[in-house]
Structure formats: structure tokens, C-alpha cells
Amino acid sequence: MKTQILPSLLAADYGSLADEIRRAEDSLADALHIDIMDPGFVPNLSFGPDVVALCRKVAPGFYRNVHLMMRRPDLYLEPFAAAGAQTLQLHIEADCDLHRTLKRVRELGVKPAIVLNPETPVEILRPYIGEVQEILVMTVHPGYGGQKFIADCLPKISWLRERAPDLDIMIDGGGNETTIPQAARAGANQFVAGSYLFRQNDMRAAVADLRARISACARTEV
Ligand code: DX5
Ligand code: ZN
């Protein structure tokens, strides 16, 4: 499995957003994680399609992984695809027909992924394994950056990895130099880190350090 490290733009300094997008790209991270929040689904608001378009303008070659924390993501697929989203991550807890919405994402030329909240049992994913190449296991309750990693979510990763050896399994929330190796040992191969990476003076060194720590865990390749 290919390892990926994804800085989350939610933790950037919004006073210099374009520079922060470039800083994340220059860190040699694999992709940018862009959190879209709708207060009908999480207790917060964040960005809309214009910020995704800004990322494309500022760093066209930096892959845009867009996490839709929305009650009705199915109503917003077209504007996010048009703005340059390359993956759209859809919560299984959203109020839409997930099979149909995944299909529509594919028709728009975008890669679909499924997201699972901490309180949602992993077994609910059984009918979808094989339908997507990527599953995001939330390791905090979505809505805010800077929260504590919920280690109780780790068995979900192992459950998925046992059933789907080739699946990309991502974690999001509370990722740092200690928790990311724990998730790698459980079987994850893609790692979001927001506040941990954006607070670094040298983000490139921190990304390299995370890669080294992950590669020391036997399950994934860097
Ligand atoms: C949480 C978001 C995360 C968040 C992670 O609702 O989905 O992507 O930015 O931030 P950290 O890494 O600070 O927990
Ligand atoms: Zn996220």
C-alpha cells in the first residue's frame, strides 16, 4: 500500500491562505485535505467550493482531497467537482442515497470515498467494500481541528484491513507523531494531520519524520 500524508487546510492561517496552501505543497505531503462543514451535519462551518478553486489556482499540481461533512452532499457534488475536487469523501451518516451518490461522483470524473464517524459501527460498511477504493475512518468527532485522537477507533481499521487488503484506509483527526504510527500498525495507509503539521516551523521535516515513523511500522510502504 502506498502511504499518503495529507495536511488539513482547516488548521492553516486564514490570513495568508494562499501561502499556507503553498507551504503544504512544499512540505512534499501527498495531497491537501480540505474540510467542508455544514452546520446541519457538524457544529461548525468552514469552506465552500471557492476555497477548493483557490487551492487549484495556487497549487494546481497538489491533489485536492475534499471531505464533505454535509447533511446533503448529493446536492453539492457539481460545484465541488467544477471547483477542482479530485476525491470527494462522503459520510455514510449523511441523508442521501449513498450508492447513487457514489455513482454520481464517479460520473463527474471524481474519485469517491466513504467516511465513517467514531460512533458508527464499521460493519455498516460491509455492502460498500468493493464499491470504493478509499475509506476514511474518523478518529475524532468531526467539526473541529485540534481534538484528541480516539484510539477506540483503531479496531475499525484492523477490521477493514483484514477484509480489504488493497483498500486505501485513511484516518482523520488528532493525527500526530504518536497516533499516526498507531493507526499505521492497525492497517491505515493514509494519514490526515491538521494542527500537528500546520503548527510546525518546518512542515517538510515533520512530513519526512512522519514517513520515517510510518515506514518503521511493518504494514505499509512509503
Ligand atoms: C475534523 C476534520 C479534520 C481536522 C483534523 O472535523 O475533518 O480534517 O481538520 O484536524 P486535526 O489534525 O487538528 O485533528
Ligand atoms: Zn477532515
Coordinates of C-alpha atoms in Angstrom, one line a residue, residues 17-106:
L17 CA -4.3 31.2 2.9
A18 CA -2.5 31.1 -0.5
D19 CA 0.9 31.0 1.3
E20 CA -0.3 28.2 3.6
I21 CA -1.5 26.1 0.6
R22 CA 2.0 26.6 -1.0
R23 CA 3.6 25.7 2.3
A24 CA 1.6 22.4 2.5
E25 CA 2.6 21.6 -1.1
D26 CA 6.3 22.5 -0.5
S27 CA 6.3 20.1 2.5
L28 CA 6.2 17.2 0.0
A29 CA 3.0 15.9 1.5
D30 CA 1.0 13.8 -0.9
A31 CA -2.3 15.7 -1.0
L32 CA -4.2 18.5 0.6
H33 CA -7.2 17.6 2.8
I34 CA -10.0 20.3 2.5
D35 CA -12.7 20.1 5.2
I36 CA -16.2 21.3 4.1
M37 CA -18.6 21.7 7.0
D38 CA -22.3 22.3 7.0
P39 CA -23.8 23.2 10.4
G40 CA -26.7 20.8 9.7
F41 CA -24.2 18.0 10.0
V42 CA -21.4 19.2 12.4
P43 CA -21.5 22.0 14.9
N44 CA -19.4 24.3 12.7
L45 CA -19.0 26.0 9.3
S46 CA -15.8 26.1 7.2
F47 CA -15.2 26.4 3.4
G48 CA -17.2 26.3 0.2
P49 CA -16.2 25.5 -3.4
D50 CA -14.4 28.8 -3.8
V51 CA -11.6 27.6 -1.4
V52 CA -11.2 24.4 -3.4
A53 CA -10.9 26.6 -6.5
L54 CA -8.3 28.7 -4.7
C55 CA -6.3 25.6 -3.9
R56 CA -6.4 24.6 -7.6
K57 CA -5.3 28.1 -8.7
V58 CA -2.4 28.4 -6.2
A59 CA -1.1 24.8 -6.3
P60 CA -2.6 23.1 -9.5
G61 CA -0.5 20.0 -9.1
F62 CA -1.2 19.4 -5.4
Y63 CA -4.0 16.8 -5.2
R64 CA -7.3 18.0 -3.6
N65 CA -8.9 15.5 -1.2
V66 CA -12.3 17.1 -0.2
H67 CA -14.0 15.9 2.9
L68 CA -17.8 16.7 2.8
M69 CA -19.1 17.0 6.3
M70 CA -22.6 17.8 4.9
R71 CA -26.1 16.5 5.6
R72 CA -26.9 16.6 1.9
P73 CA -23.6 16.2 0.0
D74 CA -25.6 14.9 -3.0
L75 CA -26.9 18.5 -3.7
Y76 CA -23.4 20.0 -3.9
L77 CA -21.4 17.5 -6.0
E78 CA -21.4 19.5 -9.2
P79 CA -20.0 22.8 -7.7
F80 CA -17.2 20.9 -5.8
A81 CA -16.3 18.9 -8.9
A82 CA -16.2 22.1 -11.0
A83 CA -14.0 23.8 -8.4
G84 CA -11.4 21.1 -8.8
A85 CA -12.1 18.4 -6.1
Q86 CA -10.3 15.2 -7.1
T87 CA -11.6 13.0 -4.4
L88 CA -15.0 13.6 -2.7
Q89 CA -15.4 11.9 0.7
L90 CA -19.0 11.3 1.7
H91 CA -20.2 10.4 5.1
I92 CA -22.2 7.2 5.5
E93 CA -24.3 9.2 8.1
A94 CA -25.4 11.8 5.6
D95 CA -29.1 12.0 4.5
C96 CA -28.7 10.7 0.9
D97 CA -28.7 7.5 -1.1
L98 CA -25.0 6.6 -0.8
H99 CA -24.9 4.1 -3.7
R100 CA -26.5 6.6 -6.0
T101 CA -24.3 9.5 -4.8
L102 CA -21.1 7.5 -5.2
K103 CA -22.2 6.7 -8.7
R104 CA -22.8 10.4 -9.5
V105 CA -19.4 11.3 -8.1
R106 CA -17.8 8.8 -10.5

